[in-house]
Amino acid sequence: MSETGTSTLREATIHRMPSAAVRNNRPRSKRKPLASLGLHGTLVLASLIAIFPIVWVLAASFKPKEWIQSTELTLVKEPTLANYDYVLTQTNFPSWVFNSVLVAACTMFFGILMSATAGYALSRFNFPGRRQLMLVFLVTQMFPVAILIVPIYQIMATFGLINTHASLIIAYLTIAVPFCAWMLKGYFDSIPTSLDEAASIDGCGPFMTFWKVIMPLARPGIAVTAFYTFLTAWGELAYASAFIQTDDRFTLSYGMRQFVPQFNPQWEYLTAAAVLVTVPAAVVFLYVQRHLVSGLTAGGTKG
Amino acid sequence: MSTVTATPPTTTSPASRSHRPAKRPSWLRRSWDRHWYAWAMVAPVVVVLSVLIIYPLVRGVFLSFTNLTEANQLAEICTKSITGSESCKANPEAWHMVGFDNYVDVLSGKVGQFWQWLGVTLIWTIGCVVFHYTIGLGLAVMLNRPMWGRGVYRVLLILPWAVPAFVSAFAWKFMFNEKFGLFNALLTKVGLDPVEWFSDWKTSLLTAILTNIWLGVPFMMVALLGGMQTIPTEQYEAAEIDGASPWQRFVSITLPGLRSVSMTVILLGTIWTFNMFPVIFLVTQGQPAGQTEILVTGSFRAAFEGIRNYSLASTYGVLILSILLVFSVFYRRMLRKQGEVW
């Protein structure tokens, strides 16, 4: 993106969708009614498949146990809030939420803090070691949980961090840092370099330029990266099940497993908990998804 | 994440263009003067990566050549005598180097079912990535044209992405429940016999793959949609004037235009799916009898259930990493041959 210095960041990140709509003025818009029906039919079907499991779980969360476990097909029957009441008052669910929020928020904060500068350097400077660092980022995506989990476990044990949230935050940083740096590099690539040059003419050093000029412009990108990191840590399971041992310190993903043991699973509580976990995430997600579309591809589309 | 294909911003830095063969000792000095701020900026990440990834990686490779477990990790056994003084002596069973024994055990099938898990992993990865990509591409093509209600469709189709993976896994497991799950209820309704999804490895794996397809399509769709919007419209207009049919336009403009994005997302998707932990771990739980474990979950269970076998976990880790590295090298070489370098 660095060569297309004419477009501003605003255009690059926000107005992508509409601009595409404007320029697609080829006769594809003149569809025959049948083609139009097929198109909308397929999309409606796909959308239904996409939202159905969510709706189904939402409906089930309001059903009492006997209706969840009946073979009769009902969307809602004898709706009740008892499941939510039980989950919120009779289980450790609230403290799992707190644990998850704490762990995910810290991971997000430290991940972004450490990787923002690296993303900028990767985007702007052609320094020795740049290619190698990019490769390392790619390779770290391949690391299976199995290889890192033992050494990290032992490091944690050495420092007495087993069964603490700090151990999870540190472990999640191994996932978050390469990922954040890479995402943010993509965003910085989409900010015209002419801004850097202007700042440098005005007497800003590289750090000043980064802090005063680029960071404010990259705010949407940082928000999306932050949110995505948050979600990753929010849903992680393997490290959580290896490092955390006591019920009051579980994160959501591991704690909720207790509702559905192999025998006698309590689906009514699980569904209620699932809804409680998903709703806040989904609301924020819908809010940032517009940036997500452009952000993900800002760097990747330039081949 | 999907920025692998980005070319280095050549116009940006005034640096590193002139590597004139100057006097020897000054090269480092000059390089330092020119790049110190870039290095300073990447330093935090490099430090974190080395502490949290490089060191554990080296340590993990080392552990795979030992027989370390939770039971033999102490080098000394200390016993308290009655007087309160502690006497320590060397643990006769302490862990030690065992050379390639772990690899021999794992690859010969003496411990765990490496080859079976690898087979399941391959079915799982190929199945998921193929459907992710084709469905994602199909939806992206449909969404990339002006029509009524496009924004609504887009939001609805991205929604599965917003749901944490473990919640989706639970949701699908709930729908595949053998007694009262939605799918069996529907089958009964139309007069078919309910399926015991988790008692045969094929149907069991199918449930996991369906779950993962549902989970992964939005990412592909979004990435490809972004890619399509960078294809210049003029190409379509020119093709239109030349009388190209929609299918011809798709094959000769859209697909080539998407090539770099496609290659990136396919590589990432393959790696992610290969290492996908929660879906298998929660949906099939390896049922029946561990026949649907993929390498990542299988090795996790083998190493972390019961007495924790650290060396075994590391051995599996090294094997998985090697497979992925070999795959990526071949993948890149293939791309290079076709004239694409990143």
XYZ file of C-alpha atoms in Angstrom:
645
model
C 0.000 0.000 0.000
C 2.935 2.257 0.470
C 3.034 3.254 -3.171
C -0.563 4.345 -3.370
C 0.224 7.449 -1.413
C -2.762 9.333 -2.721
C -5.460 7.495 -0.825
C -5.855 8.456 2.760
C -6.137 5.947 5.527
C -9.772 6.725 5.888
C -10.453 5.609 2.376
C -8.218 2.638 2.712
C -9.858 1.217 5.763
C -13.387 2.409 5.953
C -14.724 3.112 2.517
C -13.703 -0.055 0.832
C -17.080 -1.655 0.696
C -18.998 1.327 -0.679
C -16.336 2.133 -3.234
C -16.601 -1.382 -4.538
C -20.310 -0.957 -4.888
C -19.852 2.199 -6.897
C -17.347 0.838 -9.323
C -19.134 -2.422 -9.970
C -21.231 -0.727 -12.593
C -21.040 -3.523 -15.055
C -24.175 -5.173 -16.314
C -23.920 -7.786 -13.629
C -26.409 -5.613 -11.825
C -28.857 -6.273 -14.614
C -29.691 -9.753 -13.503
C -32.510 -11.821 -14.790
C -35.192 -12.389 -12.162
C -34.344 -16.079 -11.971
C -30.655 -15.413 -11.362
C -31.575 -12.867 -8.760
C -33.793 -15.372 -7.014
C -31.044 -17.957 -7.035
C -28.518 -15.492 -5.661
C -30.713 -14.309 -2.833
C -31.920 -17.823 -2.146
C -28.380 -19.113 -1.723
C -27.381 -16.209 0.476
C -30.464 -16.540 2.656
C -29.795 -20.242 3.045
C -26.153 -19.607 3.911
C -27.117 -16.925 6.417
C -29.604 -19.277 8.030
C -26.947 -21.944 8.397
C -24.610 -19.350 9.836
C -26.973 -18.125 12.523
C -29.010 -21.228 13.198
C -26.754 -22.923 15.772
C -26.585 -19.660 17.689
C -30.351 -19.240 17.654
C -30.866 -22.869 18.619
C -28.620 -22.564 21.647
C -30.265 -19.288 22.583
C -33.692 -20.927 22.448
C -32.519 -23.940 24.419
C -31.123 -21.743 27.156
C -34.662 -20.653 28.030
C -36.065 -24.156 28.198
C -36.369 -26.147 31.384
C -34.353 -29.329 31.573
C -37.138 -31.711 30.626
C -37.818 -29.903 27.378
C -34.164 -29.761 26.412
C -33.915 -33.484 26.911
C -37.059 -34.352 25.033
C -37.020 -35.642 21.504
C -39.864 -33.365 20.558
C -38.835 -30.507 18.299
C -39.748 -27.199 19.851
C -38.176 -23.820 19.487
C -39.374 -22.414 22.781
C -41.579 -24.091 25.303
C -42.349 -22.934 28.837
C -39.646 -20.274 28.699
C -37.854 -19.734 31.976
C -34.873 -17.839 33.312
C -34.077 -20.542 35.848
C -31.022 -21.753 33.928
C -29.492 -18.291 33.960
C -30.331 -17.900 37.595
C -28.621 -21.160 38.465
C -25.525 -20.443 36.386
C -25.084 -16.973 37.821
C -25.754 -17.744 41.462
C -25.061 -21.422 42.121
C -21.829 -21.969 40.196
C -18.440 -20.385 39.920
C -19.425 -18.939 36.559
C -19.064 -15.276 37.613
C -15.522 -15.844 38.816
C -14.676 -17.727 35.598
C -15.882 -14.697 33.664
C -13.731 -12.474 35.808
C -10.712 -14.739 35.289
C -11.231 -14.846 31.551
C -11.655 -11.100 31.278
C -8.540 -10.502 33.349
C -6.393 -12.946 31.402
C -7.652 -11.892 27.981
C -7.385 -8.175 28.739
C -3.820 -8.457 30.023
C -2.804 -10.570 27.042
C -4.311 -8.040 24.697
C -2.714 -5.060 26.427
C 0.809 -6.447 26.641
C 0.582 -8.049 23.223
C -0.305 -4.792 21.504
C 2.153 -2.788 23.571
C 5.061 -4.945 22.554
C 4.144 -5.564 18.963
C 3.043 -2.114 17.776
C 6.553 -0.755 17.424
C 7.729 -3.952 15.780
C 4.885 -3.789 13.290
C 5.838 -0.228 12.440
C 9.514 -1.066 12.004
C 8.635 -4.031 9.775
C 6.376 -1.872 7.697
C 8.677 1.101 7.233
C 12.315 0.189 7.552
C 14.299 -2.200 5.455
C 16.717 -3.256 8.153
C 18.965 -6.314 8.243
C 17.031 -9.142 9.842
C 13.658 -7.937 8.616
C 12.948 -10.886 6.345
C 14.105 -13.341 8.970
C 11.820 -11.815 11.565
C 8.841 -12.050 9.214
C 9.672 -15.697 8.628
C 9.908 -16.345 12.358
C 6.436 -14.874 12.755
C 5.098 -17.259 10.133
C 6.862 -20.247 11.648
C 5.529 -19.513 15.126
C 2.036 -19.940 13.687
C 2.963 -23.565 13.091
C 3.999 -24.369 16.627
C 1.670 -26.984 17.968
C 0.596 -26.597 21.555
C 2.309 -29.877 22.334
C 5.843 -28.634 21.822
C 5.702 -25.406 23.797
C 3.416 -26.507 26.559
C 5.945 -28.633 28.450
C 8.882 -26.197 28.530
C 6.545 -23.331 29.366
C 4.966 -25.463 32.055
C 8.396 -26.111 33.519
C 9.366 -22.447 33.375
C 6.143 -21.634 35.201
C 6.783 -24.343 37.762
C 10.290 -22.995 38.359
C 8.892 -19.577 39.109
C 6.010 -20.972 41.115
C 3.428 -19.658 38.669
C 1.409 -22.827 38.143
C -2.250 -22.245 38.915
C -1.910 -18.486 38.545
C -3.329 -16.219 35.904
C 0.124 -14.836 35.168
C 1.125 -18.201 33.725
C -1.770 -18.069 31.279
C -1.049 -14.491 30.275
C 2.578 -15.306 29.561
C 1.640 -18.407 27.593
C -0.930 -16.507 25.539
C 1.631 -13.873 24.693
C 3.443 -16.520 22.676
C 0.349 -16.663 20.495
C -0.493 -12.974 20.605
C 2.816 -11.240 19.942
C 3.674 -12.625 16.493
C 0.070 -12.364 15.491
C -0.342 -8.747 16.619
C 2.921 -7.668 15.046
C 1.863 -9.158 11.763
C -1.629 -7.696 11.781
C -0.360 -4.268 12.734
C 2.288 -4.330 10.039
C -0.545 -4.795 7.587
C -2.300 -1.723 8.936
C 0.794 0.422 8.949
C 1.393 -0.595 5.332
C -1.930 0.958 4.451
C -0.944 4.345 5.884
C 0.765 6.407 3.197
C 4.469 6.915 3.791
C 4.148 10.504 2.642
C 2.908 11.226 6.154
C 6.138 9.876 7.610
C 8.137 11.928 5.183
C 6.209 15.063 6.026
C 6.744 14.438 9.726
C 10.414 13.862 9.189
C 10.738 17.135 7.263
C 9.032 18.838 10.167
C 11.771 17.489 12.387
C 10.240 14.384 13.927
C 12.519 11.466 14.635
C 11.332 7.962 13.835
C 9.970 7.390 17.340
C 8.182 10.728 17.404
C 6.685 10.021 13.964
C 5.468 6.663 15.133
C 3.960 7.973 18.333
C 2.503 11.280 17.190
C 1.549 10.610 13.579
C 1.094 6.951 12.899
C -0.383 5.654 16.138
C -3.383 8.006 16.113
C -4.097 7.086 12.495
C -3.818 3.382 13.167
C -6.328 3.456 15.994
C -9.009 1.449 14.157
C -6.432 -1.140 13.201
C -5.187 -1.380 16.739
C -8.737 -1.738 17.998
C -9.429 -4.647 15.690
C -6.150 -6.367 16.431
C -6.750 -5.895 20.125
C -10.206 -7.357 19.903
C -9.057 -10.320 17.895
C -6.305 -11.031 20.390
C -8.840 -10.747 23.158
C -11.066 -13.338 21.496
C -8.147 -15.701 20.977
C -7.211 -15.620 24.637
C -10.876 -15.768 25.630
C -11.376 -19.094 23.885
C -8.049 -20.821 24.505
C -8.319 -24.263 26.015
C -5.116 -26.322 26.015
C -2.913 -24.119 28.187
C -5.812 -23.366 30.476
C -6.443 -27.030 31.111
C -2.766 -27.765 31.704
C -1.840 -24.826 33.949
C -4.881 -24.126 36.083
C -5.891 -26.558 38.757
C -8.455 -25.083 41.106
C -12.061 -24.362 40.318
C -12.059 -20.717 41.355
C -9.237 -19.906 38.916
C -10.594 -21.630 35.812
C -11.172 -19.600 32.718
C -14.501 -19.875 30.948
C -13.485 -22.308 28.251
C -12.246 -24.855 30.755
C -14.741 -24.146 33.510
C -17.742 -24.608 31.262
C -16.564 -28.098 30.438
C -17.682 -29.030 33.933
C -21.301 -28.618 32.882
C -20.997 -31.397 30.330
C -19.091 -34.342 31.740
C -19.213 -37.602 29.818
C -22.108 -38.811 31.964
C -25.104 -36.771 33.002
C -24.295 -33.590 31.080
C -26.275 -30.531 32.163
C -27.025 -28.955 28.818
C -29.512 -26.470 30.235
C -26.767 -24.746 32.221
C -24.256 -25.016 29.437
C -26.519 -23.297 26.931
C -27.293 -20.469 29.329
C -23.599 -19.997 30.047
C -22.826 -20.110 26.317
C -25.264 -17.283 25.657
C -23.808 -15.207 28.470
C -20.311 -15.697 27.054
C -21.215 -14.991 23.453
C -23.417 -11.938 23.682
C -20.789 -9.390 24.806
C -18.241 -10.743 22.354
C -20.715 -10.688 19.489
C -21.831 -7.123 20.202
C -18.273 -5.796 20.109
C -17.547 -7.944 17.104
C -20.413 -6.557 15.094
C -19.220 -3.103 15.994
C -15.688 -3.634 14.701
C -16.367 -6.055 11.853
C -16.348 -3.316 9.217
C -12.752 -2.549 10.066
C -11.988 -6.226 10.232
C -12.798 -6.787 6.592
C -10.440 -4.139 5.337
C -7.867 -4.637 8.035
C -7.282 -8.313 7.500
C -6.551 -7.818 3.890
C -4.885 -4.427 3.964
C -1.466 -5.984 3.669
C -2.331 -9.355 2.300
C -4.016 -8.273 -0.870
C -1.052 -6.499 -2.272
C 0.677 -9.237 -4.182
C -1.656 -12.180 9.651
C -2.476 -12.371 6.008
C 0.238 -9.963 5.084
C 2.738 -12.538 4.012
C 2.573 -11.457 0.452
C 3.173 -7.808 1.096
C 6.257 -6.722 -0.739
C 8.804 -4.856 1.305
C 8.063 -1.162 1.185
C 10.916 -0.226 -1.041
C 10.298 3.475 -1.224
C 9.996 4.006 2.463
C 13.311 4.018 4.168
C 16.322 5.924 3.084
C 18.278 3.118 4.618
C 20.126 0.047 3.524
C 20.253 0.896 -0.133
C 23.973 1.524 -0.360
C 26.043 -1.318 0.907
C 29.189 0.051 -0.588
C 32.194 -2.128 0.116
C 33.687 0.321 2.556
C 36.441 -0.402 5.017
C 35.679 -3.528 7.054
C 35.357 -2.244 10.615
C 33.008 0.549 9.666
C 30.319 -1.690 8.223
C 28.865 -2.676 11.574
C 29.184 0.856 12.799
C 27.403 2.283 9.790
C 24.777 -0.372 9.878
C 24.180 0.459 13.525
C 23.932 4.195 12.831
C 21.458 3.595 10.080
C 19.282 0.944 11.620
C 19.485 1.424 15.342
C 15.978 2.804 15.634
C 14.496 -0.020 13.586
C 16.296 -2.507 15.761
C 15.229 -0.678 18.894
C 11.637 -0.903 17.715
C 11.713 -4.634 17.123
C 13.776 -5.345 20.227
C 10.841 -5.891 22.631
C 9.259 -8.432 20.329
C 12.536 -10.188 19.693
C 13.201 -10.434 23.421
C 9.741 -11.764 24.130
C 9.933 -14.216 21.265
C 13.268 -15.561 22.382
C 12.242 -15.965 26.000
C 8.804 -17.395 25.333
C 9.216 -19.240 22.076
C 12.807 -19.844 21.060
C 13.968 -21.035 24.486
C 10.950 -23.318 25.020
C 11.426 -24.635 21.500
C 15.064 -25.528 22.084
C 14.186 -26.974 25.450
C 11.333 -28.960 23.900
C 13.604 -30.476 21.267
C 16.061 -31.356 24.027
C 13.339 -32.950 26.165
C 12.245 -35.157 23.318
C 15.568 -36.985 23.667
C 15.054 -37.661 27.382
C 12.555 -39.720 29.332
C 11.381 -36.963 31.645
C 7.976 -37.476 33.247
C 6.194 -36.043 36.223
C 7.294 -39.086 38.233
C 11.034 -38.982 37.633
C 11.728 -35.279 37.378
C 13.580 -34.935 40.694
C 17.320 -35.428 40.520
C 17.519 -36.031 44.261
C 15.201 -37.644 46.741
C 15.239 -35.909 50.101
C 13.895 -37.590 53.210
C 13.440 -35.959 56.557
C 14.935 -37.924 59.423
C 13.436 -37.929 62.930
C 15.880 -35.320 64.155
C 14.621 -32.943 61.508
C 17.744 -32.904 59.401
C 17.285 -33.624 55.750
C 19.265 -36.215 53.931
C 19.342 -36.231 50.185
C 20.550 -38.906 47.855
C 20.532 -39.174 44.125
C 17.327 -40.487 42.632
C 18.218 -43.818 41.014
C 15.267 -43.481 38.638
C 16.000 -39.886 37.703
C 15.388 -38.893 34.114
C 18.217 -39.185 31.637
C 18.972 -38.997 27.974
C 17.505 -41.811 25.928
C 18.546 -40.813 22.435
C 15.964 -41.535 19.765
C 13.967 -43.989 21.872
C 10.945 -41.703 22.083
C 10.831 -41.261 18.331
C 11.203 -45.001 17.788
C 8.415 -45.686 20.273
C 6.080 -43.148 18.736
C 6.765 -43.929 15.091
C 6.653 -47.689 15.565
C 3.272 -47.388 17.250
C 4.477 -48.711 20.597
C 3.140 -45.604 22.311
C -0.030 -43.962 21.085
C -1.305 -44.325 17.536
C 0.822 -41.891 15.580
C -0.036 -43.159 12.106
C -3.724 -43.435 12.790
C -3.790 -39.933 14.239
C -1.817 -38.655 11.276
C -4.336 -40.215 8.908
C -7.241 -38.645 10.750
C -5.397 -35.319 10.834
C -4.912 -35.400 7.075
C -8.588 -36.184 6.390
C -9.554 -33.497 8.857
C -7.204 -30.837 7.467
C -7.883 -31.470 3.790
C -11.638 -31.781 4.326
C -11.849 -28.592 6.324
C -9.580 -26.443 4.175
C -11.163 -27.512 0.880
C -14.643 -26.665 2.114
C -13.505 -23.504 3.870
C -11.962 -22.243 0.689
C -14.641 -23.232 -1.817
C -17.566 -22.113 0.317
C -15.727 -18.946 1.327
C -14.930 -18.182 -2.303
C -18.489 -18.846 -3.425
C -19.962 -16.573 -0.795
C -17.379 -13.895 -1.439
C -18.198 -13.875 -5.163
C -21.880 -13.505 -4.375
C -21.279 -10.755 -1.857
C -18.975 -8.879 -4.188
C -21.761 -7.593 -6.387
C -24.217 -4.821 -5.884
C -27.531 -6.056 -4.594
C -30.192 -5.387 -2.100
C -29.409 -6.321 1.483
C -25.721 -6.974 0.974
C -24.667 -5.495 4.309
C -27.155 -7.648 6.192
C -25.965 -10.842 4.521
C -22.389 -9.934 5.241
C -22.980 -9.375 8.944
C -24.987 -12.581 9.289
C -22.381 -14.611 7.454
C -19.531 -13.260 9.575
C -21.405 -13.988 12.790
C -19.970 -17.490 13.409
C -16.584 -15.831 13.695
C -17.776 -13.787 16.647
C -18.616 -16.861 18.657
C -15.692 -18.195 20.701
C -14.561 -21.534 19.288
C -15.304 -23.477 22.450
C -18.871 -22.168 22.544
C -19.443 -23.229 18.943
C -17.978 -26.614 19.727
C -20.417 -27.027 22.611
C -23.306 -25.800 20.471
C -22.637 -28.323 17.732
C -22.084 -31.126 20.188
C -25.450 -30.220 21.632
C -27.114 -30.407 18.229
C -25.472 -33.754 17.497
C -26.561 -35.216 20.821
C -27.615 -38.796 20.211
C -30.727 -38.763 22.385
C -32.298 -35.348 21.993
C -30.076 -33.460 19.550
C -31.602 -31.481 16.723
C -30.239 -33.610 13.895
C -31.537 -36.857 15.263
C -34.890 -35.249 16.028
C -35.112 -34.099 12.417
C -34.141 -37.549 11.141
C -36.812 -39.155 13.292
C -39.333 -36.643 12.082
C -38.838 -37.568 8.438
C -39.040 -41.231 9.355
C -35.378 -42.202 9.379
C -33.496 -43.908 12.151
C -31.507 -41.657 14.449
C -27.756 -41.895 13.937
C -25.414 -42.672 16.774
C -22.969 -40.011 15.678
C -20.184 -40.741 18.094
C -20.067 -44.528 17.939
C -18.496 -44.730 14.504
C -15.321 -42.854 13.682
C -16.583 -41.706 10.300
C -19.736 -40.003 11.542
C -17.886 -38.778 14.593
C -15.221 -37.117 12.485
C -17.936 -35.784 10.226
C -19.520 -33.891 13.108
C -16.176 -32.295 13.948
C -15.508 -31.365 10.328
C -18.965 -29.841 9.937
C -18.404 -27.817 13.106
C -15.064 -26.585 11.905
C -16.342 -25.720 8.437
C -19.028 -23.617 10.048
C -16.389 -21.948 12.196
C -13.805 -21.282 9.519
C -15.775 -20.124 6.474
C -16.202 -16.503 7.636
C -12.454 -15.915 7.820
C -11.928 -17.200 4.271
C -14.898 -15.262 2.999
C -13.713 -12.008 4.528
C -10.147 -12.417 3.329
C -11.204 -13.301 -0.225
C -13.772 -10.518 -0.315
C -11.036 -8.069 0.592
C -8.881 -9.520 -2.146
C -11.601 -9.171 -4.770
C -12.002 -5.528 -4.032
C -8.446 -4.818 -5.049
C -8.939 -6.237 -8.550
C -9.138 -3.257 -10.903
C -12.568 -2.777 -12.441
C -11.079 -1.914 -15.812
C -10.173 -5.550 -16.313
C -13.797 -6.555 -15.951
C -14.927 -3.766 -18.240
C -12.441 -4.764 -20.904
C -13.509 -8.382 -20.646
C -17.099 -7.297 -20.902
C -16.418 -5.440 -24.132
C -14.651 -8.498 -25.477
C -17.806 -10.446 -24.742
C -16.529 -12.686 -21.949
C -19.172 -14.674 -20.117
C -19.472 -14.379 -16.312
C -17.780 -17.740 -15.924
C -14.892 -16.676 -18.177
C -14.529 -13.464 -16.198
C -14.400 -15.452 -12.975
C -11.797 -17.885 -14.275
C -9.532 -15.456 -16.060
C -9.836 -12.319 -13.910
C -11.117 -13.094 -10.429
C -9.139 -16.245 -9.754
C -5.762 -14.935 -10.960
C -6.386 -11.672 -9.135
C -6.987 -13.556 -5.930
C -3.940 -15.721 -6.294
C -1.693 -14.149 -3.679
C -4.459 -13.833 -1.105
C -5.558 -17.379 -1.781
C -2.094 -18.790 -1.342
C -1.690 -16.993 1.962
C -5.035 -17.954 3.448
C -4.717 -21.545 2.302
C -1.314 -21.847 3.956
C -2.523 -20.234 7.170
C -5.777 -22.177 7.108
C -3.904 -25.443 6.694
C -1.582 -24.682 9.599
C -4.408 -23.539 11.849
C -6.641 -26.492 11.024
C -3.784 -28.937 11.498
C -3.265 -27.562 14.998
C -6.947 -26.963 15.790
C -7.364 -28.076 19.361
C -10.782 -27.199 20.818
C -13.093 -28.621 18.155
C -11.819 -32.185 18.314
C -11.148 -31.981 22.037
C -14.699 -30.909 22.829
C -16.886 -32.224 20.009
C -15.737 -35.779 19.431
C -13.573 -36.106 22.549
C -11.819 -38.777 20.532
C -14.898 -40.962 20.525
C -15.188 -43.782 19.751
C -12.215 -45.055 21.741
C -9.757 -42.444 20.597
C -10.321 -43.172 16.904
C -11.008 -39.565 15.988
C -8.086 -37.925 17.717
C -5.969 -35.704 15.530
C -2.265 -35.411 16.265
C -2.575 -32.371 18.495
C -5.343 -33.680 20.724
C -4.058 -37.243 20.691
C -0.622 -36.219 21.836
C -2.136 -33.923 24.451
C -4.131 -36.779 25.913
C -1.258 -39.244 25.691
C 1.084 -36.886 27.457
C -1.121 -35.063 29.934
C -3.640 -37.563 31.186
C -2.486 -39.598 34.140
C 1.188 -39.145 34.942
C 2.321 -36.233 32.843
C 4.835 -37.441 30.313
C 6.813 -34.367 29.343
C 9.259 -36.073 27.027
C 6.488 -37.764 25.077
C 4.617 -34.493 24.610
C 7.787 -32.884 23.283
C 8.410 -35.753 20.901
C 4.973 -35.340 19.388
C 5.496 -31.588 19.247
C 8.722 -31.942 17.300
C 7.065 -34.375 14.891
C 4.083 -32.092 14.269
C 6.297 -29.073 13.767
C 8.487 -31.010 11.326
C 5.486 -32.055 9.266
C 4.250 -28.476 9.036
C 7.696 -27.119 8.214
C 8.181 -29.635 5.429
C 4.742 -28.790 4.093
C 5.442 -25.057 4.100
C 8.795 -25.465 2.396
C 7.222 -27.491 -0.386
C 4.343 -25.089 -0.629
C 6.665 -22.122 -0.991
C 8.822 -23.929 -3.509
C 5.738 -24.697 -5.543
C 4.764 -21.044 -5.491
C 8.275 -19.968 -6.409
C 8.197 -22.210 -9.445
C 5.146 -20.357 -10.624
C 6.942 -17.090 -10.218
C 5.667 -15.915 -6.874
C 8.163 -14.966 -4.223
C 7.620 -13.797 -0.709
